[in-house]
Coordinates of C-alpha atoms in Angstrom, one line a residue:
M1 CA 0.0 0.0 0.0
P2 CA 1.4 3.4 -0.9
F3 CA 2.8 5.6 1.9
V4 CA 4.1 8.7 0.2
I5 CA 4.8 11.7 2.3
D6 CA 4.0 15.2 1.0
Q7 CA 7.3 16.8 2.1
E8 CA 6.1 20.3 1.4
T9 CA 3.2 19.9 3.9
V10 CA 5.5 18.5 6.5
T11 CA 8.1 21.3 6.1
S12 CA 5.4 23.9 6.3
M13 CA 4.6 22.8 9.8
L14 CA 8.2 23.4 10.9
N15 CA 7.5 27.2 11.0
S16 CA 4.1 27.0 12.7
Q17 CA 3.9 28.8 16.0
V18 CA 2.4 25.8 17.9
V19 CA 5.2 23.5 16.9
A20 CA 7.9 26.2 17.7
T21 CA 6.4 26.7 21.1
A22 CA 6.3 22.9 21.8
I23 CA 9.9 22.4 20.6
D24 CA 11.1 25.2 22.9
L25 CA 9.7 23.2 25.8
G26 CA 11.1 20.0 24.4
I27 CA 14.6 21.6 24.2
D28 CA 14.4 22.6 27.9
L29 CA 13.7 19.0 28.7
V30 CA 16.3 17.2 26.5
K31 CA 19.0 19.7 27.7
M32 CA 18.8 17.8 31.0
W33 CA 19.8 14.5 29.3
P34 CA 21.8 12.5 30.1
L35 CA 20.6 12.6 33.7
Q36 CA 23.4 13.3 36.2
T37 CA 22.2 12.6 39.7
A38 CA 20.6 9.7 41.6
Q39 CA 17.7 12.1 42.4
E40 CA 17.1 12.9 38.7
L41 CA 17.1 9.2 37.8
E42 CA 14.7 8.5 40.6
N43 CA 12.5 11.3 39.5
D44 CA 12.6 10.1 35.9
A45 CA 11.5 6.6 37.0
R46 CA 8.6 8.1 38.9
Y47 CA 7.6 10.1 35.9
A48 CA 7.7 6.9 33.7
E49 CA 5.4 5.1 36.2
D50 CA 3.0 8.0 36.5
L51 CA 2.9 8.3 32.7
Q52 CA 1.9 4.6 32.4
V53 CA -0.8 5.1 35.1
R54 CA -2.2 8.1 33.2
F55 CA -2.1 6.2 29.9
S56 CA -3.9 3.2 31.5
C57 CA -6.6 5.6 32.9
M58 CA -7.1 7.2 29.5
M59 CA -7.2 3.8 27.6
A60 CA -9.6 2.2 30.1
Q61 CA -11.9 5.2 29.9
T62 CA -11.8 5.1 26.1
L63 CA -12.3 1.3 25.9
L64 CA -15.3 1.5 28.2
K65 CA -16.7 4.6 26.4
R66 CA -17.1 6.3 29.7
P67 CA -17.6 10.1 29.9
E68 CA -16.1 10.2 33.4
Q69 CA -12.4 9.6 34.1
I70 CA -11.0 6.5 35.9
E71 CA -9.8 7.2 39.4
Q72 CA -6.1 7.4 39.5
S73 CA -5.9 5.5 42.8
V74 CA -7.6 2.6 41.1
A75 CA -5.3 2.8 38.1
E76 CA -2.3 2.8 40.4
A77 CA -3.5 -0.3 42.2
A78 CA -3.9 -2.0 38.8
Y79 CA -0.4 -0.9 37.8
E80 CA 0.9 -2.5 41.0
G81 CA -0.7 -5.8 40.0
M82 CA -4.0 -5.8 41.8
D83 CA -6.8 -7.4 39.7
V84 CA -9.7 -7.0 42.3
I85 CA -10.5 -4.0 44.3
P86 CA -13.6 -4.2 46.7
G87 CA -16.3 -1.9 45.4
C88 CA -14.6 -1.3 42.0
D89 CA -16.4 -2.4 38.8
R90 CA -14.8 -5.5 37.4
D91 CA -15.1 -4.0 33.9
V92 CA -12.9 -1.1 35.0
M93 CA -10.2 -3.4 36.4
H94 CA -10.3 -5.6 33.3
A95 CA -9.9 -2.6 31.1
L96 CA -7.0 -1.3 33.2
M97 CA -5.3 -4.7 33.1
N98 CA -5.6 -4.9 29.3
A99 CA -4.3 -1.3 29.0
N100 CA -1.2 -2.0 31.1
Q101 CA -0.5 -5.2 29.2
A102 CA -0.7 -3.4 25.8
Y103 CA 1.5 -0.6 27.2
D104 CA 4.1 -3.2 28.3
V105 CA 4.0 -4.9 24.9
L106 CA 4.9 -1.7 23.0
S107 CA 7.4 -0.5 25.6
T108 CA 9.6 -3.3 24.2
Y109 CA 9.7 -1.7 20.7
R110 CA 13.3 -1.0 19.7
G111 CA 12.8 -0.1 16.0
V112 CA 12.4 -3.7 14.8
N113 CA 9.3 -5.9 14.6
G114 CA 7.1 -2.9 15.1
A115 CA 4.1 -4.4 13.2
D116 CA 4.1 -7.6 15.3
L117 CA 4.1 -5.6 18.6
F118 CA 1.5 -3.2 17.3
L119 CA -0.9 -6.0 16.3
E120 CA -0.3 -7.8 19.6
A121 CA -1.2 -4.7 21.5
A122 CA -4.3 -4.2 19.4
R123 CA -5.4 -7.7 20.1
T124 CA -4.8 -7.2 23.8
L125 CA -7.1 -4.2 23.7
G126 CA -9.8 -6.2 21.9
I127 CA -9.3 -4.6 18.5
D128 CA -9.8 -6.6 15.4
V129 CA -7.5 -5.6 12.5
E130 CA -8.7 -6.9 9.1
D131 CA -6.2 -8.4 6.7
R132 CA -5.9 -5.4 4.3
I133 CA -5.5 -3.0 7.2
E134 CA -2.8 -5.2 8.6
R135 CA -1.0 -5.3 5.2
G136 CA -1.2 -1.5 5.2
I137 CA 0.2 -1.2 8.7
R138 CA 3.1 -3.6 7.9
G139 CA 3.8 -1.5 4.7
V140 CA 4.0 1.7 6.7
M141 CA 6.3 0.2 9.4
A142 CA 8.5 -1.5 6.8
S143 CA 9.2 2.0 5.4
V144 CA 9.8 3.7 8.8
A145 CA 13.5 4.0 8.1
R146 CA 12.9 5.7 4.8
T147 CA 10.3 7.9 6.4
M148 CA 12.7 9.1 9.1
R149 CA 15.4 9.7 6.5
D150 CA 13.1 11.7 4.1
T151 CA 11.3 13.7 6.8
S152 CA 14.0 14.2 9.5
G153 CA 16.9 14.9 7.2
F154 CA 19.3 12.4 8.8
E155 CA 21.0 9.5 7.1
I156 CA 19.9 6.0 7.9
D157 CA 20.2 2.7 6.1
D158 CA 17.0 0.6 5.7
D159 CA 18.8 -2.7 5.9
V160 CA 20.7 -1.8 9.0
V161 CA 17.5 -0.6 10.7
E162 CA 15.8 -4.0 10.0
E163 CA 18.5 -5.7 12.0
V164 CA 19.6 -3.3 14.8
G165 CA 16.7 -0.9 15.1
L166 CA 16.3 2.8 14.8
C167 CA 18.1 4.8 17.5
K168 CA 19.3 8.4 17.4
S169 CA 21.3 10.3 19.9
V170 CA 19.8 13.3 21.9
T171 CA 19.8 16.6 20.1
V172 CA 19.4 20.1 21.4
D173 CA 19.1 21.5 17.9
R174 CA 15.6 23.0 17.5
D175 CA 15.3 22.3 13.8
V176 CA 16.4 18.6 14.2
L177 CA 14.1 18.0 17.2
A178 CA 11.2 19.5 15.3
R179 CA 11.9 17.4 12.2
R180 CA 12.1 14.2 14.3
Y181 CA 8.8 15.1 16.1
L182 CA 7.0 15.8 12.8
A183 CA 8.5 12.6 11.3
S184 CA 6.8 10.6 14.1
V185 CA 3.5 12.4 13.4
T186 CA 3.7 11.4 9.7
V187 CA 3.8 7.8 10.7
G188 CA 1.1 8.3 13.3
D189 CA -1.1 10.0 10.7
A190 CA -0.8 7.1 8.4
L191 CA -1.6 4.5 11.1
L192 CA -4.6 6.5 12.3
N193 CA -5.9 6.7 8.8
L194 CA -5.6 3.0 8.4
M195 CA -6.9 2.0 11.8
C196 CA -9.9 4.3 11.5
Y197 CA -10.7 3.4 7.9
D198 CA -14.4 2.8 7.2
V199 CA -15.3 3.2 11.0
E200 CA -18.0 5.8 11.4
D201 CA -18.4 5.7 15.2
Q202 CA -16.0 8.2 16.7
Q203 CA -15.8 6.3 20.0
E204 CA -14.8 3.2 18.1
Q205 CA -12.2 5.3 16.2
A206 CA -10.8 6.5 19.5
I207 CA -10.4 2.8 20.7
R208 CA -8.6 1.9 17.4
A209 CA -6.3 4.9 17.9
L210 CA -4.9 3.6 21.2
P211 CA -2.2 1.2 19.9
V212 CA -1.1 4.0 17.5
L213 CA -0.5 6.4 20.4
L214 CA 1.5 3.7 22.2
Y215 CA 3.5 2.9 19.1
I216 CA 4.3 6.5 18.3
N217 CA 5.7 7.0 21.8
G218 CA 7.9 4.0 21.2
L219 CA 9.1 5.4 17.9
R220 CA 9.8 8.8 19.5
E221 CA 12.0 7.1 22.1
Q222 CA 14.1 5.7 19.2
L223 CA 14.4 9.2 17.8
A224 CA 15.3 10.7 21.2
V225 CA 12.1 12.7 21.3
P226 CA 10.3 12.7 24.6
H227 CA 7.0 10.9 25.1
T228 CA 3.7 12.7 24.7
F229 CA 0.2 12.1 26.3
V230 CA -3.4 13.1 25.7
T231 CA -6.5 12.5 27.8
A232 CA -9.5 10.6 26.6
E233 CA -11.4 13.8 26.0
Q234 CA -8.5 15.3 23.9
L235 CA -8.3 12.1 21.9
G236 CA -12.0 12.3 21.2
Y237 CA -11.6 15.8 20.0
L238 CA -8.7 14.8 17.8
I239 CA -10.8 12.2 16.1
D240 CA -13.5 14.8 15.4
L241 CA -10.9 17.2 13.9
R242 CA -9.5 14.5 11.7
D243 CA -12.9 13.4 10.5
S244 CA -13.7 17.0 9.6
A245 CA -10.4 17.4 7.8
R246 CA -11.1 14.3 5.7
R247 CA -14.7 15.2 5.1
F248 CA -14.2 18.8 4.0
G249 CA -10.7 18.4 2.5
D250 CA -9.7 17.0 -0.8
C251 CA -8.3 13.7 0.6
K252 CA -7.2 10.8 -1.4
P253 CA -8.6 7.4 -0.5
V254 CA -6.7 5.7 2.3
F255 CA -5.7 2.8 0.1
A256 CA -4.3 5.3 -2.5
N257 CA -2.0 6.8 0.1
S258 CA -2.2 6.3 3.8
F259 CA -0.5 9.6 4.5
C260 CA -3.0 12.5 4.2
P261 CA -1.8 16.1 4.2
Q262 CA -5.1 17.4 5.6
T263 CA -5.3 15.0 8.5
F264 CA -1.6 15.4 9.2
V265 CA -1.9 19.2 9.5
A266 CA -5.0 19.0 11.7
T267 CA -3.2 16.4 13.9
V268 CA 0.0 18.5 14.3
R269 CA -1.8 21.7 15.0
Y270 CA -3.9 20.1 17.7
L271 CA -1.4 17.7 19.4
A272 CA 1.7 19.9 19.4
M273 CA 0.4 22.0 22.2
F274 CA -0.2 19.0 24.4
A275 CA 3.3 17.7 23.5
G276 CA 4.7 20.9 24.8
Q277 CA 2.7 20.6 28.0
E278 CA 3.8 17.1 28.6
W279 CA 7.4 18.0 28.0
A280 CA 7.1 20.8 30.6
E281 CA 5.5 18.4 33.0
H282 CA 8.4 15.9 32.5
A283 CA 11.0 18.6 33.1
S284 CA 9.2 19.6 36.4
Y285 CA 9.5 15.9 37.5
L286 CA 13.2 15.9 36.9
R287 CA 13.8 19.2 38.7
W288 CA 11.9 18.1 41.8
D289 CA 14.0 18.3 44.9
P290 CA 12.6 16.5 48.0
K291 CA 14.5 18.7 50.5
K292 CA 13.3 21.9 48.7
A293 CA 9.8 20.6 48.5
E294 CA 9.8 19.7 52.2
Q295 CA 11.1 23.2 53.1
E296 CA 8.5 24.8 50.8
A297 CA 5.8 22.8 52.5
K298 CA 7.0 23.9 55.9
D299 CA 7.1 27.5 54.8
E300 CA 3.6 27.2 53.4
D301 CA 2.3 25.8 56.7
E302 CA 4.0 28.6 58.6
R303 CA 2.4 31.2 56.3
R304 CA -1.0 29.7 56.7
S305 CA -0.6 29.6 60.5
K306 CA 0.5 33.2 60.6
E307 CA -2.5 34.2 58.5
A308 CA -4.9 32.3 60.7
L309 CA -3.4 33.9 63.9
A310 CA -3.5 37.3 62.3
K311 CA -7.1 36.8 61.3
K312 CA -8.0 35.5 64.8
F313 CA -6.2 38.5 66.4
N314 CA -8.0 41.0 64.2
L315 CA -11.3 39.5 64.9
T316 CA -10.7 39.5 68.6
K317 CA -9.4 43.1 68.5
D318 CA -12.5 44.1 66.5
D319 CA -14.8 42.4 68.9
S320 CA -13.1 44.1 71.8
S321 CA -13.4 47.5 70.1
D322 CA -17.0 46.9 69.3
S323 CA -17.7 45.9 72.9
A324 CA -15.8 49.0 74.2
D325 CA -17.7 51.3 71.9
S326 CA -21.0 49.7 73.1
D327 CA -20.1 50.2 76.7
S328 CA -19.0 53.8 76.1
G329 CA -22.3 54.5 74.3
T330 CA -24.3 53.1 77.2
A331 CA -22.4 55.2 79.7
D332 CA -22.8 58.4 77.7
G333 CA -26.4 57.7 77.3
A334 CA -26.8 57.2 81.1
D335 CA -25.1 60.5 81.9
S336 CA -27.2 62.3 79.4
E337 CA -30.5 61.1 81.0
P338 CA -32.2 63.9 82.9
R339 CA -32.3 63.5 86.7
E340 CA -35.4 63.7 88.5

């Protein structure tokens, strides 16, 4: 199945404000790599765990087609291995378990056998991928090396990638990081077009998008681009935007070319801002200092205590003043009364 990138469209997004803003935040994060201290490594591990918990919440909510979010405490328990929580709906626990399993499957992606892992994750989430869609997916992933070379501007050999994987070093060059990020979105756009082909229900489309989001984060890791995240609500809005772009744009049929300039642009414009937010969140995790946090908490407690005392003192003082004024008024009134 053809997967031909419109390079002009991809390049045009390099100069968009939303991508530029996100990349600035991404550079702030990757400047901290490689991590230097034990505290930074511990913070990064905590971020990775929290990211998986958030992903499992989002995926379970999407799988169950729930308008309300899954409680994070429940998702944390499922992440820790619990499969039964008293009072918790079994369907929720089952969805969380499947979400974590799919997440773990694609976390092993190293640039090779991507299609096999993608399809395994899809099956874990209960997604049926028909034969011609599977062929399209395998075609896109077989050309990932070429896609990265054409879109990102760096040299890479297709044959080498098939054997040892796709792995790039960290870069703090804004243009290079932007190109790598957009390269990952080109692949994501094609996979979303394939997975959502001929599916009218937007909630079903959102479900079929889940393995794509997981795979793209795995691909970004190979490109030294930080992971990204969207909520279930944001994913639903993305599906709506992409449907509108395809409906009102002059899009070629998916089987003529799985890359679509219209859906690509809509996806980049919407998701880049959330990418920037996630990268800023990741950086805040890495900068976290437990001693500083403890001192800030103590300072905040002191501030609140002083405010409470000041408020109590002022109220007491005001009450005393009111009482004195009242007594004074009574005395004056008594003196002014005529004596018989």
